[in-house]
mmCIF file of C-alpha atoms in Angstrom:
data_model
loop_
_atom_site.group_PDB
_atom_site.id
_atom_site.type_symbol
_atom_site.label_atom_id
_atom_site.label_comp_id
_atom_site.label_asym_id
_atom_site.label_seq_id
_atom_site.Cartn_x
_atom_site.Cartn_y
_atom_site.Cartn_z
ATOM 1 C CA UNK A 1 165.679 100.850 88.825
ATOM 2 C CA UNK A 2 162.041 102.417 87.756
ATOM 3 C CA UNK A 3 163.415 105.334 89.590
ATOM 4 C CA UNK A 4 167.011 106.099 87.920
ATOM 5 C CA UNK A 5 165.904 105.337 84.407
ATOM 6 C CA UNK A 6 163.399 108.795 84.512
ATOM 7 C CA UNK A 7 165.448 111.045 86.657
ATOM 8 C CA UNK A 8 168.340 110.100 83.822
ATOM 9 C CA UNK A 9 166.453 110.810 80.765
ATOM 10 C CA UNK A 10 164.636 113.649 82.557
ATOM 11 C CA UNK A 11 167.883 116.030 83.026
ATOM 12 C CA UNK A 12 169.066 114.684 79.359
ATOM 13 C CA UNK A 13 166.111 116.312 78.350
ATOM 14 C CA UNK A 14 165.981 119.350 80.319
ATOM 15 C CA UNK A 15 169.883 119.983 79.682
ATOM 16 C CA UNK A 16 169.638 119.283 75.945
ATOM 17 C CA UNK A 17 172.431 116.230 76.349
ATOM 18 C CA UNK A 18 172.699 113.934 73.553
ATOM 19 C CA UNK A 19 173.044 110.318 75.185
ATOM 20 C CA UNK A 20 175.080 108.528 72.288
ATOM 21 C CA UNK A 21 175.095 105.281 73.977
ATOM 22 C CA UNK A 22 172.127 104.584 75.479
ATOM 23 C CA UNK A 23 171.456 101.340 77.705
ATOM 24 C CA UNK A 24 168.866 99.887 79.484
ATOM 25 C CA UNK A 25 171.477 97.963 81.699
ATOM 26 C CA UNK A 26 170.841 98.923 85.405
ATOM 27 C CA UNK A 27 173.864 99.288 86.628
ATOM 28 C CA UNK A 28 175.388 101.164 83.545
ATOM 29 C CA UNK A 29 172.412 103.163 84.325
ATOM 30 C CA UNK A 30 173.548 104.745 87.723
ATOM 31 C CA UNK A 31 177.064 105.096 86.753
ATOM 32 C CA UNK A 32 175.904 107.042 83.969
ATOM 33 C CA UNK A 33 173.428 108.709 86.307
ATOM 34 C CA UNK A 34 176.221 109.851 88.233
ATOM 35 C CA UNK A 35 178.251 111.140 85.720
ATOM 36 C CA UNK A 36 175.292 113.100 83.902
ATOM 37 C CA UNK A 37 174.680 114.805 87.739
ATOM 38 C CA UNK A 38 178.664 116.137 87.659
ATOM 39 C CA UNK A 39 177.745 117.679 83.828
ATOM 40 C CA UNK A 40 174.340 119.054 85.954
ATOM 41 C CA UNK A 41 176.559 120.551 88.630
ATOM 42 C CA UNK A 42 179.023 122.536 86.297
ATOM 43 C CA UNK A 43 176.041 123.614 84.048
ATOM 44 C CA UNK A 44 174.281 125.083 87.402
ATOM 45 C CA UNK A 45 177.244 126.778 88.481
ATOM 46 C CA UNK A 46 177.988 128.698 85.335
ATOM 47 C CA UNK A 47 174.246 130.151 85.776
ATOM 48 C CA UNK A 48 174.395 130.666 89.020
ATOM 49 C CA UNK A 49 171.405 128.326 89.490
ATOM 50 C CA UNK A 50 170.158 124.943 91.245
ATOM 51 C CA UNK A 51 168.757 121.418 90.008
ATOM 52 C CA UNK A 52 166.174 120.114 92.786
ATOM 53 C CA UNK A 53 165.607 116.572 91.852
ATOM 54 C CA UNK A 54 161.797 115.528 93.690
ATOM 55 C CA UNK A 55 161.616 111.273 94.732
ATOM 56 C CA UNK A 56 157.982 110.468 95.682
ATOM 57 C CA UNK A 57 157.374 107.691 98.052
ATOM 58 C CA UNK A 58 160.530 106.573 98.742
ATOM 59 C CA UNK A 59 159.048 104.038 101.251
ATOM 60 C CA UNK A 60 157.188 102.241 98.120
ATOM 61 C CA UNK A 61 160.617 101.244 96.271
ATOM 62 C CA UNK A 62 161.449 97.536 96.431
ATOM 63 C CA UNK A 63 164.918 96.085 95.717
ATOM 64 C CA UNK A 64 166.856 96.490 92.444
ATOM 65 C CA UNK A 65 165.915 93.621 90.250
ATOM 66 C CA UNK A 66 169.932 92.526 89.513
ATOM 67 C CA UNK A 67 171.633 93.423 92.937
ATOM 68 C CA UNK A 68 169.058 93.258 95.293
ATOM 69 C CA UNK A 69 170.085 96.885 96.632
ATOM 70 C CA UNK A 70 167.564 98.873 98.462
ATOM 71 C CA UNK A 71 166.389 102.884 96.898
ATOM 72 C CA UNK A 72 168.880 104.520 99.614
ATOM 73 C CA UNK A 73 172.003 102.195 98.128
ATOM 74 C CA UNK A 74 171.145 103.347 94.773
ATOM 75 C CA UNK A 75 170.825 107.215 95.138
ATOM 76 C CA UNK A 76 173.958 109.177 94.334
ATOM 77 C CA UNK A 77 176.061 109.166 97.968
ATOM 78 C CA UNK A 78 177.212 112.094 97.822
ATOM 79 C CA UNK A 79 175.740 115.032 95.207
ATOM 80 C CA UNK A 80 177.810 117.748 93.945
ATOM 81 C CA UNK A 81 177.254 121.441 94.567
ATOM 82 C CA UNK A 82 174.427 123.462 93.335
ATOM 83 C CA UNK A 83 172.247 119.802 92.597
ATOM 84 C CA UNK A 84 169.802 118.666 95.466
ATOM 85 C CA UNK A 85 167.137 116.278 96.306
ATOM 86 C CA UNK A 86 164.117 116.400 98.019
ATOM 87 C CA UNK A 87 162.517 112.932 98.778
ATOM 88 C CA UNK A 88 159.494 111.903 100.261
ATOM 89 C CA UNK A 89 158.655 108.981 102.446
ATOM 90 C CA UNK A 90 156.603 107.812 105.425
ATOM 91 C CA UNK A 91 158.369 106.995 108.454
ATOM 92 C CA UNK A 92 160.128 103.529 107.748
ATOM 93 C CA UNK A 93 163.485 102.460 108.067
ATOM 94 C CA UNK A 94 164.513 103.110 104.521
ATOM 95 C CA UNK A 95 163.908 106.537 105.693
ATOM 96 C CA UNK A 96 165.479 106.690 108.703
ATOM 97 C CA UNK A 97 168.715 105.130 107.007
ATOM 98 C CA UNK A 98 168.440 107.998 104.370
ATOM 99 C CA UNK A 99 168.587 110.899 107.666
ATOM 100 C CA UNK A 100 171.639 109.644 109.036
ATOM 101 C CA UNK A 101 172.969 109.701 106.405
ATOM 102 C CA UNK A 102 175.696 113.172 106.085
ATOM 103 C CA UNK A 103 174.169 116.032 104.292
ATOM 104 C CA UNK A 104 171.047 115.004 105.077
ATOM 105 C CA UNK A 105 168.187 117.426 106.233
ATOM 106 C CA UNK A 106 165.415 115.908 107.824
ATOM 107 C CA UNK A 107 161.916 116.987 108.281
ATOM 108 C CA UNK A 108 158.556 115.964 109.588
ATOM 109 C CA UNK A 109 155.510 117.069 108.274
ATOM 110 C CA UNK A 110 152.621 117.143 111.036
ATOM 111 C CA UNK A 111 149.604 116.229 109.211
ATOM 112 C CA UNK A 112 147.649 118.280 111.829
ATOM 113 C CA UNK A 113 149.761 121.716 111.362
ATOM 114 C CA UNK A 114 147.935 124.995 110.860
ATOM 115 C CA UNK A 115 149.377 124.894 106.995
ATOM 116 C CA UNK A 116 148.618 121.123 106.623
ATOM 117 C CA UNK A 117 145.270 121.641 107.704
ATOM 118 C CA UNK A 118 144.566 124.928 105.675
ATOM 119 C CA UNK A 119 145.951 123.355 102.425
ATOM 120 C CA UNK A 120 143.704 120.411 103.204
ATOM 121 C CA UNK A 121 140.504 122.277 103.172
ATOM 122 C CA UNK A 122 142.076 124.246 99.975
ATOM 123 C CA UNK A 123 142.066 120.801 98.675
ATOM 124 C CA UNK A 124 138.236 120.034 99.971
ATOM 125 C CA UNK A 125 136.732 123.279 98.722
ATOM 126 C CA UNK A 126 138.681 122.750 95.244
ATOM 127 C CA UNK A 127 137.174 118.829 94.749
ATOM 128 C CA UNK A 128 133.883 120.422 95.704
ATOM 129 C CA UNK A 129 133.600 122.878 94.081
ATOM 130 C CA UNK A 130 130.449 122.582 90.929
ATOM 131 C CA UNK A 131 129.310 119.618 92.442
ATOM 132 C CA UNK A 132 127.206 120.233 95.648
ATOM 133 C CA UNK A 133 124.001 121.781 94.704
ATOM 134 C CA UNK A 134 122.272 124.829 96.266
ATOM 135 C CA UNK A 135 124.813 125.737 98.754
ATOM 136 C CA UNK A 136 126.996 129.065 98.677
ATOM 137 C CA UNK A 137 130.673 129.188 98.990
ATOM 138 C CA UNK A 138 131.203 130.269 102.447
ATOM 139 C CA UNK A 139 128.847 127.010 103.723
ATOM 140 C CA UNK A 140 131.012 125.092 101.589
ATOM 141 C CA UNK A 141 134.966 127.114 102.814
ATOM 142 C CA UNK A 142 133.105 125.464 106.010
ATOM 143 C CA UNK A 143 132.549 122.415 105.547
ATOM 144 C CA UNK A 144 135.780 121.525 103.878
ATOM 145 C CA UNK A 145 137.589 122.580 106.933
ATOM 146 C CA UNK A 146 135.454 120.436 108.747
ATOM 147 C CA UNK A 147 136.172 117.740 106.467
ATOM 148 C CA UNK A 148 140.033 118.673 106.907
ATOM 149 C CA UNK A 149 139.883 118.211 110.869
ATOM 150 C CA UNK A 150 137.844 115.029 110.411
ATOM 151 C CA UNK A 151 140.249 113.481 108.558
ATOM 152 C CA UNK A 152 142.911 114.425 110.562
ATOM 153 C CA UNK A 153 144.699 116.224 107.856
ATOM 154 C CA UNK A 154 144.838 112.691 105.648
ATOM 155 C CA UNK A 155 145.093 113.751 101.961
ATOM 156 C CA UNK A 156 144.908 110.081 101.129
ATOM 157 C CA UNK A 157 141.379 109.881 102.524
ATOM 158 C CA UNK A 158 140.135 113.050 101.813
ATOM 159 C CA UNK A 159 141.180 111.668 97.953
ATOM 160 C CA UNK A 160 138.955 108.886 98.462
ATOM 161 C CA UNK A 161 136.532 110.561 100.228
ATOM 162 C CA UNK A 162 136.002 113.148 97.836
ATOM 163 C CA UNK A 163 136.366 111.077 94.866
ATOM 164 C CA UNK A 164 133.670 110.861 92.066
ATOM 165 C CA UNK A 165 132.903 107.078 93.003
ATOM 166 C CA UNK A 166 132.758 107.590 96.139
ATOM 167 C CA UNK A 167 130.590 110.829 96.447
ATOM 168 C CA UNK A 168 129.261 110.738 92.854
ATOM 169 C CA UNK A 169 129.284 113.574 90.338
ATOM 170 C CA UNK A 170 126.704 115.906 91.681
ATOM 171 C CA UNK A 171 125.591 115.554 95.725
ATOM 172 C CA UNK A 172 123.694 117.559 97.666
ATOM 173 C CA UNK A 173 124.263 119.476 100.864
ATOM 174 C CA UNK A 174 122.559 116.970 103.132
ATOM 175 C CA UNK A 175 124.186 113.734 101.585
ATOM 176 C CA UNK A 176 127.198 115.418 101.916
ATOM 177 C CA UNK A 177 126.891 116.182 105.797
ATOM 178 C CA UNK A 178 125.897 112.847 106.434
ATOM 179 C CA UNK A 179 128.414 111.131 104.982
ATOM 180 C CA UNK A 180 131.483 113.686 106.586
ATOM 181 C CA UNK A 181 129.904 112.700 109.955
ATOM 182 C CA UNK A 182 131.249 109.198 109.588
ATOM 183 C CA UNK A 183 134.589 110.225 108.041
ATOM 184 C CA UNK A 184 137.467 109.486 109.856
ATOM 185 C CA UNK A 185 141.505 110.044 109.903
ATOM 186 C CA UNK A 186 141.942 106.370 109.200
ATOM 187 C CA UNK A 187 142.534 105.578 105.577
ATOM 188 C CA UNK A 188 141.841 101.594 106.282
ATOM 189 C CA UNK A 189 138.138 103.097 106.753
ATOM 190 C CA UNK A 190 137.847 104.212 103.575
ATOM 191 C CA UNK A 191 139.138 101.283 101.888
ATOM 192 C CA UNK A 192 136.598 99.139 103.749
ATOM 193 C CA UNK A 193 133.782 101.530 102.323
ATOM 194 C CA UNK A 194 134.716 100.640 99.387
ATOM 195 C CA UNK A 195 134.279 96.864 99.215
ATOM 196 C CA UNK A 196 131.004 97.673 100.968
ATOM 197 C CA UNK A 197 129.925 99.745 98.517
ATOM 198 C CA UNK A 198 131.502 97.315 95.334
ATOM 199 C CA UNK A 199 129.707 94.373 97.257
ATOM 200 C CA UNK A 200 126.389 96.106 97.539
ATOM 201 C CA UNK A 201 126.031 96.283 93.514
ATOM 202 C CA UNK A 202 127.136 93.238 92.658
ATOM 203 C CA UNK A 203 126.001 90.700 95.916
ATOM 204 C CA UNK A 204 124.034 88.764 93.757
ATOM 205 C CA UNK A 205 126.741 87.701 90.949
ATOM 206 C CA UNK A 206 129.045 85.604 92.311
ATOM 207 C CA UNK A 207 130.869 85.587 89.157
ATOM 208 C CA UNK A 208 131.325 89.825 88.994
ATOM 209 C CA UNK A 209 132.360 89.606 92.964
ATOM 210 C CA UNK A 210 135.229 86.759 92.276
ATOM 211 C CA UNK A 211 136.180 88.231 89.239
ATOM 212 C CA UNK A 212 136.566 91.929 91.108
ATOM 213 C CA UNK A 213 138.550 89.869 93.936
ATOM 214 C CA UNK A 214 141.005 88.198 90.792
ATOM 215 C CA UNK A 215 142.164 91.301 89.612
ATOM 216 C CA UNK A 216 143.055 93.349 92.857
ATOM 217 C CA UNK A 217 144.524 89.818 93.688
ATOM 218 C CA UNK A 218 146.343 90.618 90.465
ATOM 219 C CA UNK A 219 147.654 93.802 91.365
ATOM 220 C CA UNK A 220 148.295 92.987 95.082
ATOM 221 C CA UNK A 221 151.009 90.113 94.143
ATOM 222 C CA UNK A 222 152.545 91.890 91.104
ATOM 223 C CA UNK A 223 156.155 92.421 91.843
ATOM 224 C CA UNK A 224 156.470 95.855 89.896
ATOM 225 C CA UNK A 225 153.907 97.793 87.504
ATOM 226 C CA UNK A 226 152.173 95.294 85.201
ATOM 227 C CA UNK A 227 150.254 96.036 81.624
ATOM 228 C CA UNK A 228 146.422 94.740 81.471
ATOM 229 C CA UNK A 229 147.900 92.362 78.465
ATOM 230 C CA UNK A 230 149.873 90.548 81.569
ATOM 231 C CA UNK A 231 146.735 90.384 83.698
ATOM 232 C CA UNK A 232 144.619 89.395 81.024
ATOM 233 C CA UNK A 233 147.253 86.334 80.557
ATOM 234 C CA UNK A 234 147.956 85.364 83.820
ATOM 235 C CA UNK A 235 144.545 85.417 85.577
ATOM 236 C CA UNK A 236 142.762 84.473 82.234
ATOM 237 C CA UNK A 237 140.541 87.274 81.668
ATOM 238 C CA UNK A 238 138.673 88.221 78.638
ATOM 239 C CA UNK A 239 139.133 92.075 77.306
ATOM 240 C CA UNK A 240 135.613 92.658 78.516
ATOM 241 C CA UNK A 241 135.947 91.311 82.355
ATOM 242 C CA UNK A 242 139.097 93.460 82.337
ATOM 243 C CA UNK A 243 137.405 96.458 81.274
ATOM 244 C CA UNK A 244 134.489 96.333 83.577
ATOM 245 C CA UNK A 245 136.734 95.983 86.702
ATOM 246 C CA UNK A 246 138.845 98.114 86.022
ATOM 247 C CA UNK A 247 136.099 100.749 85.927
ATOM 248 C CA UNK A 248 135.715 99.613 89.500
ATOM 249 C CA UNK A 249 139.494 99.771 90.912
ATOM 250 C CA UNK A 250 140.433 102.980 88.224
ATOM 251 C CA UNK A 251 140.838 104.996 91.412
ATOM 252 C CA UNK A 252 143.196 102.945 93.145
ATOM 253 C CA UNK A 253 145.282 102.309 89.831
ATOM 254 C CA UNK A 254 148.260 104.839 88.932
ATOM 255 C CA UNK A 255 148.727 105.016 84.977
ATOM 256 C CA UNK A 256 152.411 104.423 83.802
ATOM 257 C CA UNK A 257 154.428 103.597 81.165
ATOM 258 C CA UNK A 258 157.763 101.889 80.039
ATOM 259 C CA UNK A 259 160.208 101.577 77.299
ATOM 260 C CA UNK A 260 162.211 97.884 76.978
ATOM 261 C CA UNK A 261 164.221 98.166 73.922
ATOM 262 C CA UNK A 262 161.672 98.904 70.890
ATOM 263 C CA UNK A 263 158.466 98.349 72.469
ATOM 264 C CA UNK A 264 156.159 100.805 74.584
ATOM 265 C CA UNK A 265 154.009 99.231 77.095
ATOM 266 C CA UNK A 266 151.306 101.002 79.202
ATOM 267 C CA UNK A 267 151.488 99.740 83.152
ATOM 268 C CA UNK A 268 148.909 100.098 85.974
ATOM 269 C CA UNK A 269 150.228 99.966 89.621
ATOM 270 C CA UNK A 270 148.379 100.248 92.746
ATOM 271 C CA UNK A 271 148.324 104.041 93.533
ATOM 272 C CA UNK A 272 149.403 103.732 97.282
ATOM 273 C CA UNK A 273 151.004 101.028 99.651
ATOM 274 C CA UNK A 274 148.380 101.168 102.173
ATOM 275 C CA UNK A 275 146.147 99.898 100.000
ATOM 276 C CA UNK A 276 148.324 97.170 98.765
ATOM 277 C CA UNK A 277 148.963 96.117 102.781
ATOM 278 C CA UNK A 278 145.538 96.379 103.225
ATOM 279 C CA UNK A 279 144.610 93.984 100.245
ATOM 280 C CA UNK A 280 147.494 91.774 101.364
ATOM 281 C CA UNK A 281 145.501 90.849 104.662
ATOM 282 C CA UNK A 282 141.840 90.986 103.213
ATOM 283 C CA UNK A 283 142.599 88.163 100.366
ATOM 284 C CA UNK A 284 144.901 85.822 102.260
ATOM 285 C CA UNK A 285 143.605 83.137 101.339
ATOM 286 C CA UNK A 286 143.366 83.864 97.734
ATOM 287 C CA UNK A 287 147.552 85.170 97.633
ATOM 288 C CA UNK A 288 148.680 81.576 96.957
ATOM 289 C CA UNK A 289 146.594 80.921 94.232
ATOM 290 C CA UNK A 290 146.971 84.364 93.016
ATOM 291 C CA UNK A 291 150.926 83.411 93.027
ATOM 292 C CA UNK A 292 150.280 80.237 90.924
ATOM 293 C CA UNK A 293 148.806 82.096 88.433
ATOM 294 C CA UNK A 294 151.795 84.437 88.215
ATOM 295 C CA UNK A 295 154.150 81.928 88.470
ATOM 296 C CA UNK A 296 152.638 79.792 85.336
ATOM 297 C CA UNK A 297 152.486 82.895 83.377
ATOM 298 C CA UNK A 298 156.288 83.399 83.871
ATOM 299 C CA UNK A 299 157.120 80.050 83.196
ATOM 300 C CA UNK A 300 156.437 81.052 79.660
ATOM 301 C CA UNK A 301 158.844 83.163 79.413
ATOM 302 C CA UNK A 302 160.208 82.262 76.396
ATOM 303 C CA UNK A 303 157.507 83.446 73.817
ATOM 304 C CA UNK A 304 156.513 86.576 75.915
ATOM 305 C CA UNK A 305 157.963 89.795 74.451
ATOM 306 C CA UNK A 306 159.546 93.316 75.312
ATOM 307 C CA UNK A 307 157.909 94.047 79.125
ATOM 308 C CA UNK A 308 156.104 90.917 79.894
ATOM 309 C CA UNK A 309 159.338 89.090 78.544
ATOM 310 C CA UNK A 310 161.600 90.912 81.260
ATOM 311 C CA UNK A 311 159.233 90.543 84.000
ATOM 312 C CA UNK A 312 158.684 86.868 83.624
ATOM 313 C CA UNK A 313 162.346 86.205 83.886
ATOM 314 C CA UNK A 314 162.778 88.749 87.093
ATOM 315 C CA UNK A 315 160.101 87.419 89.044
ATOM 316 C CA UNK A 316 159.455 84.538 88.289
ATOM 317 C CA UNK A 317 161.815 83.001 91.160
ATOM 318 C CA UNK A 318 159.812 85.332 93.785
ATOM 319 C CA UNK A 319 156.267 84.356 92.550
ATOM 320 C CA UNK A 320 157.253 80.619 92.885
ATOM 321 C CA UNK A 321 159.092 81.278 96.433
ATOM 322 C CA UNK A 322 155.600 82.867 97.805
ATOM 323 C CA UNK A 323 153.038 80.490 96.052
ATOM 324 C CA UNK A 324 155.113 77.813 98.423
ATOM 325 C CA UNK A 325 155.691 79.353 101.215
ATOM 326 C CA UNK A 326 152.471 80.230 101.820
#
């Protein structure tokens, strides 16, 4: 559903289409979808000229909230000429589904290709750039391809690797090759550095390390993106704890937004799967509890508004399913 709504409104946009009734219904949503896409094709064709549609991540959709359909079920079946899509995914059964499908070209990137590789280190040298000190740019064209081969080609981990929290602002040349000798191709690594790293500054509050633990609980059991407001609620946070944990998780958190009806509502999600998995079997035994405190929060559905409003009443059925069966 997240996915029609800005593909729709997207090419309304970019075609100059007047939408003169809009809906927020789902499935009035993809027949409309559809629909718009034959407009797209006959535009294209008269301009001799192609739409390319680009799906991130297809592996990270869910089911439609109303039908329970799966991201494959709900893309167009068959697009008209001139319109195309390119899709991403890792290699999961939604995706193989999606390549047997007729019309459908497949390919596999090979994360340890010549051109993977090469724009790897592109992406090493760029990150790097300004913020290792006394070294010249060849030492450093170097050392990012280094960093590239290390990491097996992983642009996931060289993210986190390379990130400001990780590496800090400014490094120098010898931090820097001591902490590429224990990089690695596995992502799962980094995340681990992390919590080591988290843990070290705060292993004497208790309170700071549960509190850190709440929150990615938070995100880890949220059924779809979720607004700090809805944290705040559910897990009983004050405006302050949410602020100074968030400074901590800001780099696993991808920035959003929605619409529902009149009222705007900014959304955090977890920026990759892997890291939700990987959260998923570090704070077992928190996930019931973490559950609960969903659940309750939806149970009060009636005086929540606009986003919180609509998520209460989807989820609510799914957050009380796992808080038992676990």
């Amino acid at each position: 559903d997240e996915c029609v709504k800005p593909l729709y409104h997207g090419l309304l946009g970019k075609y100059g289409i007047l939408d003169e009734n809009p809906t927020t219904d789902p499935l009035e949503l993809r027949r409309k979808l559809d629909v718009l896409l034959g407009k797209v094709s006959a535009e294209c064709a008269s301009k001799h000229r192609k739409e390319i549609l680009i799906i991130d991540a297809l592996d990270e959709a869910g089911k439609t909230a109303f039908d329970g359909k799966s991201a494959v079920e709900v893309l167009p079946v068959q697009l008209l000429p001139h319109v195309y899509l390119l899709i991403t995914s890792r290699p999961v059964p939604l995706a193989d589904t999606l390549a047997r499908m007729p019309e459908v070209t497949r390919f596999d990137l090979d994360p340890v290709s010549g051109d993977n590789q090469r724009d790897a280190a592109a992406f090493c040298l760029r990150e790097l750039l300004g913020r290792v000190m006394d070294v010249d740019e060849d030492t450093l064209r170097r050392l990012s391809e280094r960093l590239a081969q290390q990491a097996k080609g992983n642009f996931l981990v060289l993210k986190l690797f390379l990130s400001r929290e990780s590496l800090g602002e400014q490094v120098s040349i010898a931090e820097l090759e001591r902490a590429v000798g224990n990089l690695t191709g596995a992502v799962e690594r980094e995340y681990e550095k992390f919590f080591e790293r988290v843990t070290r500054r705060i292993a004497e509050n208790l309170d700071r390390l549960d509190l850190l633990y709440r929150v990615l609980g938070a995100f880890a059991t949220a059924q779809t993106p979720v607004t700090p407001e809805q944290i705040c609620a559910a897990f009983h946070l004050h405006t302050a704890q949410w602020d100074w944990t968030f400074g901590l998780i800001s780099q696993f958190l991808e920035r959003g937004g929605v619409r529902q009806e009149e009222q705007g509502a900014l959304t955090y999600r977890l920026y990759h799967e892997t890291f939700r998995e990987f959260l998923l079997k570090k704070l077992t035994a928190d996930l019931r509890e973490d559950h609960e405190r969903w659940a309750n929060y939806c149970l009060g559905w009636r005086k929540l508004k606009g986003y919180a409003h609509l998520y209460a009443l989807r989820y609510l059925p799914t957050h009380l399913f796992e808080a038992s069966r676990r």
